[in-house]
Coordinates of C-alpha atoms in Angstrom, one line a residue:
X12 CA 19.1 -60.5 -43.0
X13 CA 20.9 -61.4 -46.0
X14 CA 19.1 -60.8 -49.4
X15 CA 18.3 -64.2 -51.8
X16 CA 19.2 -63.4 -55.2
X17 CA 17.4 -66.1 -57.7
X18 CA 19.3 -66.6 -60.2
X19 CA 17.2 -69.3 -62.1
X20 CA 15.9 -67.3 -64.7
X21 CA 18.2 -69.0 -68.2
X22 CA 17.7 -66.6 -71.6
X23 CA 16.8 -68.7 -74.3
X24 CA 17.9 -68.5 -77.6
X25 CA 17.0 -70.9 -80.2
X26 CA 16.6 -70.2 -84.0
X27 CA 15.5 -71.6 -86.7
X28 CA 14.4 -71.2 -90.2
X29 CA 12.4 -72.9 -92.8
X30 CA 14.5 -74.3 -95.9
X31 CA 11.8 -71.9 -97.6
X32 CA 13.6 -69.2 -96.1
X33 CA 17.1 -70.0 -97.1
X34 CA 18.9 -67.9 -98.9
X35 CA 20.6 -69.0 -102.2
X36 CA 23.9 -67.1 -103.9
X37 CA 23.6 -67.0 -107.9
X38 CA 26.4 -65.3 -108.7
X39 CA 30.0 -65.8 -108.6
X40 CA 30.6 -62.4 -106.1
X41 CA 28.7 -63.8 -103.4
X42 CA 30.3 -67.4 -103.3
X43 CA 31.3 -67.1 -99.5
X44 CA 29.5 -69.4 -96.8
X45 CA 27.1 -67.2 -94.5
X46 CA 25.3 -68.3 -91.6
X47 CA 21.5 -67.5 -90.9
X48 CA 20.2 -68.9 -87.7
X49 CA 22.5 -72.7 -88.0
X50 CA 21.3 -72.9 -91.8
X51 CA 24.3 -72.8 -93.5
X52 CA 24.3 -71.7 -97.3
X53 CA 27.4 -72.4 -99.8
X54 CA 27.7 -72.1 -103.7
X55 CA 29.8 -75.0 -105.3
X56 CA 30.4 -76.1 -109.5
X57 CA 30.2 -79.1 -110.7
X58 CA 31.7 -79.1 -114.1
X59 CA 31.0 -75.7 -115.9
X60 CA 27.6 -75.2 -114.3
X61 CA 26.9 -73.6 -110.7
X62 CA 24.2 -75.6 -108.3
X63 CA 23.2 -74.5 -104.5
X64 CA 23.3 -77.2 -102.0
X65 CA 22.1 -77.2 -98.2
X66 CA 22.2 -77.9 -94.6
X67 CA 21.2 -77.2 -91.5
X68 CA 23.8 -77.4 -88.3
X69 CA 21.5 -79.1 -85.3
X70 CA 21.2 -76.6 -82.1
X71 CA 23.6 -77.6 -79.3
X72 CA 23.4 -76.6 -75.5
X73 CA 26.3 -73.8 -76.5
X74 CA 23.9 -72.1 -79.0
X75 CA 20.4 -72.9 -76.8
X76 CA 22.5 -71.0 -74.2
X77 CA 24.8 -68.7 -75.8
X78 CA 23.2 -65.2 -74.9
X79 CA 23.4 -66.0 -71.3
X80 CA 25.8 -64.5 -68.3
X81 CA 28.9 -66.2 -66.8
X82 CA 26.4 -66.2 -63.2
X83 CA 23.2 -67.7 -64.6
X84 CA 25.9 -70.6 -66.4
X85 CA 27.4 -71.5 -63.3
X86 CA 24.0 -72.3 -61.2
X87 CA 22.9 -73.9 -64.2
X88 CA 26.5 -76.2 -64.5
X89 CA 25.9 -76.8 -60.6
X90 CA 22.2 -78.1 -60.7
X91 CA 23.0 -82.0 -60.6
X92 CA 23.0 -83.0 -57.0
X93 CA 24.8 -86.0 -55.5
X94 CA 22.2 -88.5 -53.4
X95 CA 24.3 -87.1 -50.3
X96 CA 23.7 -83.8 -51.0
X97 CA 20.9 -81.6 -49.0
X98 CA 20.9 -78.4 -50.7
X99 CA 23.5 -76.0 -52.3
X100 CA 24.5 -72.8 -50.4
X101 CA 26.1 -69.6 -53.1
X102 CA 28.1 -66.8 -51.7
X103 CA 30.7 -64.8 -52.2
X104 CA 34.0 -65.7 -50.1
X105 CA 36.8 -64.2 -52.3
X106 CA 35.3 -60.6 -52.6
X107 CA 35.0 -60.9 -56.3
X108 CA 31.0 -60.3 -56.2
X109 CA 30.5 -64.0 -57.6
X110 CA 29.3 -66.6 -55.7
X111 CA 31.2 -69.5 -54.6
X112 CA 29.5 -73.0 -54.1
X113 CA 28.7 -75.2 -50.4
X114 CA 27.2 -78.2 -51.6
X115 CA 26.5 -79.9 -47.9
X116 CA 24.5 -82.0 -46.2
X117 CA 22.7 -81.5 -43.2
X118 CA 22.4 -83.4 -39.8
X119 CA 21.4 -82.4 -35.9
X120 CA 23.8 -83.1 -33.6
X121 CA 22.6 -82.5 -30.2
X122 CA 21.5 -79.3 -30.3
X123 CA 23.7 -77.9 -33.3
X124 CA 23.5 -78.4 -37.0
X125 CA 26.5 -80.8 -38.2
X126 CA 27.4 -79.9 -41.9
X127 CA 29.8 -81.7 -44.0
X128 CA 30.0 -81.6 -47.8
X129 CA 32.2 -80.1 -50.4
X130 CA 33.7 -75.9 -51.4
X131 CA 33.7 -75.7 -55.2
X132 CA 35.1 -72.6 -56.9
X133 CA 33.6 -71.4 -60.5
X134 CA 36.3 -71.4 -63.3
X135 CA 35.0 -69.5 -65.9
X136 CA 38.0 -70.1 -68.5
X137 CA 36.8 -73.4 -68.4
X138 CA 33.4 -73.2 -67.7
X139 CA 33.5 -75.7 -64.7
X140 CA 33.1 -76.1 -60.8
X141 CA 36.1 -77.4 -59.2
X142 CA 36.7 -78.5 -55.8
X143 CA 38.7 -77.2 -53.1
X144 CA 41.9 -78.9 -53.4
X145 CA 42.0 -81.9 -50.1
X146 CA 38.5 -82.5 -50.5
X147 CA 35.6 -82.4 -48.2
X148 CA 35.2 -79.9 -45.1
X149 CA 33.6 -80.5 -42.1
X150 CA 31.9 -78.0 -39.9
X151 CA 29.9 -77.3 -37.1
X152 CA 27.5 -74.8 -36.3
X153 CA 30.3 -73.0 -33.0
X154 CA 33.3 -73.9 -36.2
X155 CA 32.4 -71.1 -38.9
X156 CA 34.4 -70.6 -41.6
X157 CA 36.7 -67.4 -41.0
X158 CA 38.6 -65.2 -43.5
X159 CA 41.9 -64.3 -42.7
X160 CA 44.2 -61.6 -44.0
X161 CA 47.4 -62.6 -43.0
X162 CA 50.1 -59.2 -42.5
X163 CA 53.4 -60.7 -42.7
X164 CA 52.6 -61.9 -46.4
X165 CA 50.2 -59.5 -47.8
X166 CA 47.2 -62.8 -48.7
X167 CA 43.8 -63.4 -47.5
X168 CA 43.0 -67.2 -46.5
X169 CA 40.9 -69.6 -44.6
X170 CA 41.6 -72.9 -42.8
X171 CA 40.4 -76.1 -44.4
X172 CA 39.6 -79.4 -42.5
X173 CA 38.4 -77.8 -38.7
X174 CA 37.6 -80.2 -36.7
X175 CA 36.3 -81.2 -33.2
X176 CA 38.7 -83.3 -32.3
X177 CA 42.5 -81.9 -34.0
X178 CA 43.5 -83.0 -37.1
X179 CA 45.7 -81.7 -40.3
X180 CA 44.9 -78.3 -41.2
X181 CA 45.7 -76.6 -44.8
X182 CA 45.9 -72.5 -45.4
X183 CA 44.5 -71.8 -48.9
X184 CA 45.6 -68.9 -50.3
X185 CA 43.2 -66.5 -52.6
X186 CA 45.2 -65.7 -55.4
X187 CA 44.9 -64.4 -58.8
X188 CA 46.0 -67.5 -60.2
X189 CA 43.6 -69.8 -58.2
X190 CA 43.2 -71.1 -55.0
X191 CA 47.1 -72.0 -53.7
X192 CA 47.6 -74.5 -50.7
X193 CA 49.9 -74.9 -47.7
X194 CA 50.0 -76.8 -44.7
X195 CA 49.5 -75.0 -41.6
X196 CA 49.7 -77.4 -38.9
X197 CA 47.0 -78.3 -36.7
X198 CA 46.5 -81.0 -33.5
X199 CA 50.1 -82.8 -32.6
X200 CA 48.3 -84.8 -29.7
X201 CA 44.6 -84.5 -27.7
X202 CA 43.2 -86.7 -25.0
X203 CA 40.5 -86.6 -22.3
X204 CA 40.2 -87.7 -18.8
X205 CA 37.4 -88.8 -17.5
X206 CA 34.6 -88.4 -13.9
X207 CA 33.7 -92.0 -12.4
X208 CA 30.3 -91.2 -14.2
X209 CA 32.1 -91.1 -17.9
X210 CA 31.5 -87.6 -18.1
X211 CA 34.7 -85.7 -19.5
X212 CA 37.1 -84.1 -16.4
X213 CA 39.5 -82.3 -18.5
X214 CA 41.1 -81.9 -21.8
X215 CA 44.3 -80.6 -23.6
X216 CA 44.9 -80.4 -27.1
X217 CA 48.4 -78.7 -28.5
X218 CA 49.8 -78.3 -31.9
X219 CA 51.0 -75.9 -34.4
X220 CA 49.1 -73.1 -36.0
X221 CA 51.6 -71.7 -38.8
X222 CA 54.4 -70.7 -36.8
X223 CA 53.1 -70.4 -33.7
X224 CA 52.8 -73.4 -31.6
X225 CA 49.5 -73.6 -28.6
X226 CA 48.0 -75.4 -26.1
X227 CA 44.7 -75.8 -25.0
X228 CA 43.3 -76.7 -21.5
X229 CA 39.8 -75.5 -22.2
X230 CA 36.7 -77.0 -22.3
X231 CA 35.0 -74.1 -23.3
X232 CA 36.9 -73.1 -26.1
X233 CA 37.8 -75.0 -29.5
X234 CA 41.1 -75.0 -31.4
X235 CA 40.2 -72.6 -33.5
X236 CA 38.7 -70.5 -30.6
X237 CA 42.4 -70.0 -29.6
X238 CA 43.9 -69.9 -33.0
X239 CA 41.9 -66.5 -33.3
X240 CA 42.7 -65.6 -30.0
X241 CA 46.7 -65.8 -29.7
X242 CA 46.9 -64.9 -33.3
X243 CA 44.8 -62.0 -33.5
X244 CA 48.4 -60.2 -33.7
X245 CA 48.8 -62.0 -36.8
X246 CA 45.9 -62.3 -38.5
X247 CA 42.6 -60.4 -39.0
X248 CA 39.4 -61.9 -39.4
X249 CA 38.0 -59.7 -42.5
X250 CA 34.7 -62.6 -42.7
X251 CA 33.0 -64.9 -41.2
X252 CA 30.7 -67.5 -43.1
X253 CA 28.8 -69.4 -40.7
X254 CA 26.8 -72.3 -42.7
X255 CA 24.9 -73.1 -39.7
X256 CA 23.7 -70.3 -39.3
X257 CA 22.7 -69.3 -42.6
X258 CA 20.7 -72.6 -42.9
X259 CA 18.5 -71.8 -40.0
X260 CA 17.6 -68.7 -41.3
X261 CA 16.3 -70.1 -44.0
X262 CA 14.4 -72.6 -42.3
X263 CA 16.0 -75.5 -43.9
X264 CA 17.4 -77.6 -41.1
X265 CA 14.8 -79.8 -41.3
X266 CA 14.3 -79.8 -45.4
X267 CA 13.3 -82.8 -46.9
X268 CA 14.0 -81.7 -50.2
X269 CA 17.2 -80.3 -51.8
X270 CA 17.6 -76.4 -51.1
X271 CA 19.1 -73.4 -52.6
X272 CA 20.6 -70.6 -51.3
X273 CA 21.8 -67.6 -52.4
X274 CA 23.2 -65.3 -49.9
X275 CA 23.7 -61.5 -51.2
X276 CA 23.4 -60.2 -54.9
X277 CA 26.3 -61.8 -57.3
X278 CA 27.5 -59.6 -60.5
X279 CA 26.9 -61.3 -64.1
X280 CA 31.0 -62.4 -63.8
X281 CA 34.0 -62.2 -61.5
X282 CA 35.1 -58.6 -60.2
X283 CA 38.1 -57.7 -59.6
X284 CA 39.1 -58.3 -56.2
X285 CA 41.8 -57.1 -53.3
X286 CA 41.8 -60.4 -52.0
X287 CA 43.5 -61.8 -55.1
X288 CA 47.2 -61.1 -55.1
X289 CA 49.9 -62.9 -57.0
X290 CA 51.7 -65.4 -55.0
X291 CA 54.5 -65.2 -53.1
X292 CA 56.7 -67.9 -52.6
X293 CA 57.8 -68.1 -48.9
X294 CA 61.6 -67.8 -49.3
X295 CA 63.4 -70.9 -47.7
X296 CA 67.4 -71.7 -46.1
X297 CA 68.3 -75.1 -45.8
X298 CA 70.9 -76.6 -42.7
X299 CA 72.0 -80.1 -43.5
X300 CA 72.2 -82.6 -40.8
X301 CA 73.2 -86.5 -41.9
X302 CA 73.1 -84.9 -45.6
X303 CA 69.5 -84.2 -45.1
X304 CA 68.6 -80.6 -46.2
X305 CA 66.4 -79.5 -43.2
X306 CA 64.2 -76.1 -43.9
X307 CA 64.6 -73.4 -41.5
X308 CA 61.4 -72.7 -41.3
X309 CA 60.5 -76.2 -40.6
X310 CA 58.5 -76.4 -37.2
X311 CA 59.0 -80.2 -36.3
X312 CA 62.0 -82.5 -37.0
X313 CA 62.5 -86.0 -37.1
X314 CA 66.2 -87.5 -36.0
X315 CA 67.1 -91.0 -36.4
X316 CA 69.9 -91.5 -34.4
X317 CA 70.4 -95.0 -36.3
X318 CA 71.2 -92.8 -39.6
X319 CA 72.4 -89.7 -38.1
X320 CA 74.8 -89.2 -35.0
X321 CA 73.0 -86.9 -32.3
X322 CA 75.6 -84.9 -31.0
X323 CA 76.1 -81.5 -29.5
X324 CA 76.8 -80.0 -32.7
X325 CA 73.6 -81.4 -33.5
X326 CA 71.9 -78.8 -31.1
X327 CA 74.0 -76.0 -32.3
X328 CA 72.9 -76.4 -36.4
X329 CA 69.0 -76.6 -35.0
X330 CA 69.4 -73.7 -32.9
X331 CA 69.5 -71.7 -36.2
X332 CA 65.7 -72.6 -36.9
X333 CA 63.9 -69.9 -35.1
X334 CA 60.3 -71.9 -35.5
X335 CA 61.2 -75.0 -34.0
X336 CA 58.7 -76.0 -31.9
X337 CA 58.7 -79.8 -31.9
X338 CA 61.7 -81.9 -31.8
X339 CA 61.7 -86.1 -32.2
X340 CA 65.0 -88.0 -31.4
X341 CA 64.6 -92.0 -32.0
X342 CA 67.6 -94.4 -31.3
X343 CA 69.2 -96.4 -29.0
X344 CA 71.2 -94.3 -27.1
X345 CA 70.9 -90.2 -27.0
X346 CA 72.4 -87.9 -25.1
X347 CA 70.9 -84.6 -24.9
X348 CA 74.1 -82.3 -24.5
X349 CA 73.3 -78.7 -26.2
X350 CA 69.5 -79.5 -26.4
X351 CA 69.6 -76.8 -24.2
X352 CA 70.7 -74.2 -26.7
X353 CA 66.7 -75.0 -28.2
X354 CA 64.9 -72.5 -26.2
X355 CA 62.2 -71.8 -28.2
X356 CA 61.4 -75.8 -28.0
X357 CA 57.7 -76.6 -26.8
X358 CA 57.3 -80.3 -27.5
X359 CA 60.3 -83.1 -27.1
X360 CA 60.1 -87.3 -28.0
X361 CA 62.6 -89.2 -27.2
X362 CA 61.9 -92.6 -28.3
X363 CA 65.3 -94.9 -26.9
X364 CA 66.2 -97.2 -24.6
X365 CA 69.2 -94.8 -22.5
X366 CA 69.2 -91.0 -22.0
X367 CA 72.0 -89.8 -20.6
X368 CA 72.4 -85.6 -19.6
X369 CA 68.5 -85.7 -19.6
X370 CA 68.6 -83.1 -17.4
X371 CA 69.7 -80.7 -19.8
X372 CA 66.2 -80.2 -21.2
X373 CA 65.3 -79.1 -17.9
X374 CA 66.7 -75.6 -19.0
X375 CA 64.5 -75.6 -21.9
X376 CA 61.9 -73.0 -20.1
X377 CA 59.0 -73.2 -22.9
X378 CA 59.3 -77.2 -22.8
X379 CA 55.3 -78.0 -22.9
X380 CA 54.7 -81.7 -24.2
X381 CA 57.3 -84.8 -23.2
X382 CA 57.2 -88.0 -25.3
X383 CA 59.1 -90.6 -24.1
X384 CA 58.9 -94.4 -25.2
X385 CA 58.2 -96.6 -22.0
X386 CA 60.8 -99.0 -23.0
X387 CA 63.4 -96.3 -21.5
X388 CA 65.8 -97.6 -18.8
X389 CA 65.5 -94.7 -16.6
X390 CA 63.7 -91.5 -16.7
X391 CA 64.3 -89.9 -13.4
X392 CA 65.7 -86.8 -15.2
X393 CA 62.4 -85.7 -15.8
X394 CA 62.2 -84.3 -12.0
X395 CA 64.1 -81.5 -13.7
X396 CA 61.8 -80.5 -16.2
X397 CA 59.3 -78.3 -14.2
X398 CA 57.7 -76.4 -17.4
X399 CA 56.2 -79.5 -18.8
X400 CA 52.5 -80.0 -18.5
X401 CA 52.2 -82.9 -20.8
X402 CA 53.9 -86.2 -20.2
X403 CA 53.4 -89.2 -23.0
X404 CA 53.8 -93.1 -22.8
X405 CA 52.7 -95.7 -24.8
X406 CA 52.2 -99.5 -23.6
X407 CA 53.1 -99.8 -19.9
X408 CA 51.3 -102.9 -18.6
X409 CA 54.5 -104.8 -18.1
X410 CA 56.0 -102.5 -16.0
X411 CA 55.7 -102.5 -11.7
X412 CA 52.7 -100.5 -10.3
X413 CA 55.7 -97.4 -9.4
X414 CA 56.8 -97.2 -12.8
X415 CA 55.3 -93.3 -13.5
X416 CA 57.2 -92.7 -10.0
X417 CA 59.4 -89.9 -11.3
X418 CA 56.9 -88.0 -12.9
X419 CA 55.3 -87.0 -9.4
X420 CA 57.9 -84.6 -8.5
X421 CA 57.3 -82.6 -12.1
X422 CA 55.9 -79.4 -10.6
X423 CA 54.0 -78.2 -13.4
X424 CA 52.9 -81.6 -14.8
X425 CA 49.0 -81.5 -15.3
X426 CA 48.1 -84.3 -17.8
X427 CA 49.5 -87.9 -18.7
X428 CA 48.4 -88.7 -22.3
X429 CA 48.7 -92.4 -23.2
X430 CA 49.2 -92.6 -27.4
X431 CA 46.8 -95.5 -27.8
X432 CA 42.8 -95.7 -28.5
X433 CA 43.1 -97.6 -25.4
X434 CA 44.4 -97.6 -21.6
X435 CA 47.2 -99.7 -21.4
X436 CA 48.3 -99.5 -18.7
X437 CA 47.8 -101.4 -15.3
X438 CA 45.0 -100.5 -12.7
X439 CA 48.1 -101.0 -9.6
X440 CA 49.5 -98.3 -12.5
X441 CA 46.6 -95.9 -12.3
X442 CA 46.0 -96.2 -8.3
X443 CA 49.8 -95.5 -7.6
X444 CA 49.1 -92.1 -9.7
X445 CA 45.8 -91.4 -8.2
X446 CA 47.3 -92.0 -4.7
X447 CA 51.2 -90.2 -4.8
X448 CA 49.8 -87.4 -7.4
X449 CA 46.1 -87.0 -8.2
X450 CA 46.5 -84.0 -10.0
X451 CA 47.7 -85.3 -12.7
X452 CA 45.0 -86.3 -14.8
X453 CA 45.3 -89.6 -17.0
X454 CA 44.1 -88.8 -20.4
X455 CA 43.0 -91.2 -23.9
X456 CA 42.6 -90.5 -26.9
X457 CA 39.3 -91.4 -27.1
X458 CA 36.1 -89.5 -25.4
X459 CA 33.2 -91.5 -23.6

C-alpha cells in the first residue's frame, strides 16, 4: 500500500519592524545601504549637512515564501484547479525522488474508471509546471501507464496518447535536458465486424510500434497488450503507474470534491537520476527518389506516381530501407515489377486505375494488409497473394453484386476492412461474400 506523503505544510516567513526600530547611520563610515527585515536604511547630503531618510520595501509572495523547499513550492504552484479537474495525483515517474503531476478527471465506464486529464512536469529553473508536450492523455483503468527502458538506445520512456480504439502514439524520452519527443507509430487501420444481434464478432487492428510492425486479431488483448508482448525483446517494463488503480485505493472514484494524492515520499528537490541521460540523436541516411530525400529508417512511404516514375529501380533504392513496413503507390497506372525485392513489406496500397505484374507481390511472404482503391480495372492478381489477411476498399456500391469475386480464392484472407464510418457497399455485395466465402469477415470502422 503506497505511503501518502502531505506535503501541505508552507514555512512562513514574514518580517517586519517598527520605524522605531530602524536603524540610522551618523557617520560618514557606515554610509552603505543595509537591509533589516524589507526596512531599508541609506545616508544621503543635502548641501553640507547629512540627513537619514526611510522606507520600507512591501512583503511579496517571494519573501512570504522564501525559506521554503523546491517540493512544498511546487504543490503550492499546482493548487489552482481547472472546473474539469477531479483531483490531482503526485508521484514520482522519472526516478528522481520528486513527484510529477496527473491532474485528471474521473468517470465510470462500465465497470472501469475512465481517466483523462493532463501530465505536467515541475521545472524548478523556472519555478513552473509544464505540460507534457501533445497535450492531454487518456487512460483506462486495463491501459496503465508503463515505463520503458529501451536497449538499443540506452533511454527510458513511456507512450503518450493510448487509446482504445488506435491512434497516433508519441515516445517521450527522459532526459537530462527535459522531456524529448518522437513519434512511434501506432494504429494504421482497425475495424469490427459484427453478430446479427450488434454484438462485436471479431476485430483486427495493425500498425507500427517503433520499428516493428503488428497485428492484432484479439479481443482479449489491447494494443498495448501486444506492444509489450512482441517487444518484450526490446524493451523492459522498469514501472507501471496504474491511475485507476491508485484512485480506488484511495476511495476517490466516487469523490465529489477535488482530491489529492500523493503516492510515496518525495525529496525537498530533484535527485539525480539513471533515467536521465543526454540525448542521442538517432543517426539517419537518406535515398532520393523523384529528388525527394527519403530516410532509411522511415517505416511508411508515400509514391505519387504523377510526380515520380514507379519503376523497377524504384524497388531496388527501397529495398535498402530495412524498416519498411508499409508501402503506398497512387497513380494511374503502376506496375509492380521488383516490388518483390520488398520482403520485409507488411502493408501495400495501391490507389490506380491499372496494375499490371500484380502478381509479383504475391512473393512478398510477410504481405499482411492490401489497400486497393475500388476504382481498379482488375484485381484478379490478388488470388496470388496468399499471406494477406487484410483486404481494404473504399466506396463499392456501384459495382455488380460479384465485384469482391477474386478475393475468395485468397487463402489466408480473414477480414475485409471498408475505409469509411460507414458500409458502402451493396447488400447483393455483402450476400455474394457471405455465400462464396463466409470466412471472411466484413469489418467498419465504427463499433455498435
Amino acid at each position: 500500500m503506497p505511503k501518502i506523503a502531505l506535503l501541505l505544510a508552507m514555512c512562513l516567513l514574514i518580517c517586519s519592524c517598527s520605524p522605531q526600530q530602524e536603524k540610522s547611520f551618523e557617520t560618514e563610515t557606515e554610509t552603505e545601504s543595509t537591509t533589516i527585515s524589507e526596512t531599508v536604511v541609506e545616508t544621503s547630503s543635502e548641501s553640507s549637512a547629512e540627513t537619514t531618510e526611510t522606507y520600507t520595501t512591501p512583503i511579496t509572495a517571494e519573501t512570504e515564501y522564501r525559506s521554503e523547499t523546491e517540493l512544498q513550492r511546487a504543490v503550492r504552484e499546482a493548487k489552482t484547479l481547472s472546473e474539469w479537474c477531479d483531483g490531482q495525483i503526485y508521484i514520482d515517474i522519472d526516478g528522481d525522488n520528486f513527484p510529477e503531476r496527473f491532474d485528471v478527471s474521473v468517470s465510470e465506464m462500465d465497470s472501469d474508471i475512465h481517466i483523462y486529464g493532463d501530465l505536467l512536469f515541475y521545472n524548478t529553473d523556472e519555478c513552473v509546471w509544464r505540460e507534457l508536450p501533445g497535450g492531454r492523455f487518456d487512460c483506462i483503468i486495463s491501459y496503465p501507464l508503463y515505463i520503458y527502458y529501451d536497449r538499443e538506445y540506452d533511454e527510458y520512456f513511456f507512450i503518450g496518447d493510448v487509446g482504445v480504439y488506435g491512434g497516433s502514439y508519441d515516445k517521450f524520452i527522459f532526459t537530462d535536458s527535459g522531456i524529448k519527443e518522437e513519434n512511434f507509430g501506432g494504429s494504421w487501420g482497425f475495424g469490427y465486424s459484427h453478430n446479427e444481434d450488434g454484438s462485436i464478432k471479431s476485430g483486427v487492428s495493425f500498425g507500427r510500434w517503433g520499428k516493428h510492425f503488428y497485428i492484432n486479431e484479439s479481443l482479449d488483448e489491447n494494443d498495448i497488450d501486444v506492444f509489450n508482448k512482441t517487444l518484450s525483446g526490446n524493451y523492459e517494463i522498469v514501472m507501471t503507474v496504474d491511475l485507476g488503480q491508485i484512485i480506488r485505493e484511495y476511495g476517490y472514484e466516487n469523490s465529489e470534491e477535488q482530491f489529492e494524492i500523493f503516492v510515496g515520499d518525495f525529496a525537498d528537490s530533484p535527485q539525480p537520476s539513471e533515467y536521465k541521460k543526454p540525448y542521442k540523436e538517432k543517426e539517419k541516411e537518406y535515398i532520393t527518389i523523384g529528388g525527394e530525400e527519403i530516410s532509411l529508417l522511415s517505416t511508411y512511404v508515400y509514391i505519387n506516381g504523377a510526380v515520380t516514375d514507379i519503376t523497377e529501380e524504384t524497388f531496388e533504392e527501397l529495398s535498402q530501407m530495412p524498416y519498411l513496413y508499409g508501402l503506398h503507390l497512387s497513380g494511374g497506372s503502376i506496375d509492380l515489377n521488383g516490388i518483390e525485392k520488398l520482403t520485409g513489406l507488411r502493408s501495400l496500397d495501391l490507389f490506380a486505375d491499372t496494375v499490371t505484374n500484380g502478381e509479383k507481390a504475391g512473393e512478398l511472404k510477410e504481405l499482411t494488409v492490401l489497400s486497393l482503391s475500388p476504382d481498379i480495372s482488375d484485381f484478379s492478381f490478388v488470388e496470388h497473394l496468399d499471406s494477406v489477411k487484410v483486404i481494404e476498399f473504399g466506396d463499392t456500391l456501384d459495382k455488380p453484386a460479384d465485384f469482391y469475386a477474386p478475393m475468395y480464392k485468397m487463402k489466408g484472407l480473414r477480414y475485409m476492412l471498408l475505409s469509411v464510418w460507414e458500409l458502402l457497399m451493396t447488400d447483393e455485395q455483402t450476400e455474394h461474400i457471405r455465400e462464396n466465402a463466409p470466412w471472411i469477415d466484413i469489418c467498419t470502422y465504427k463499433v455498435g
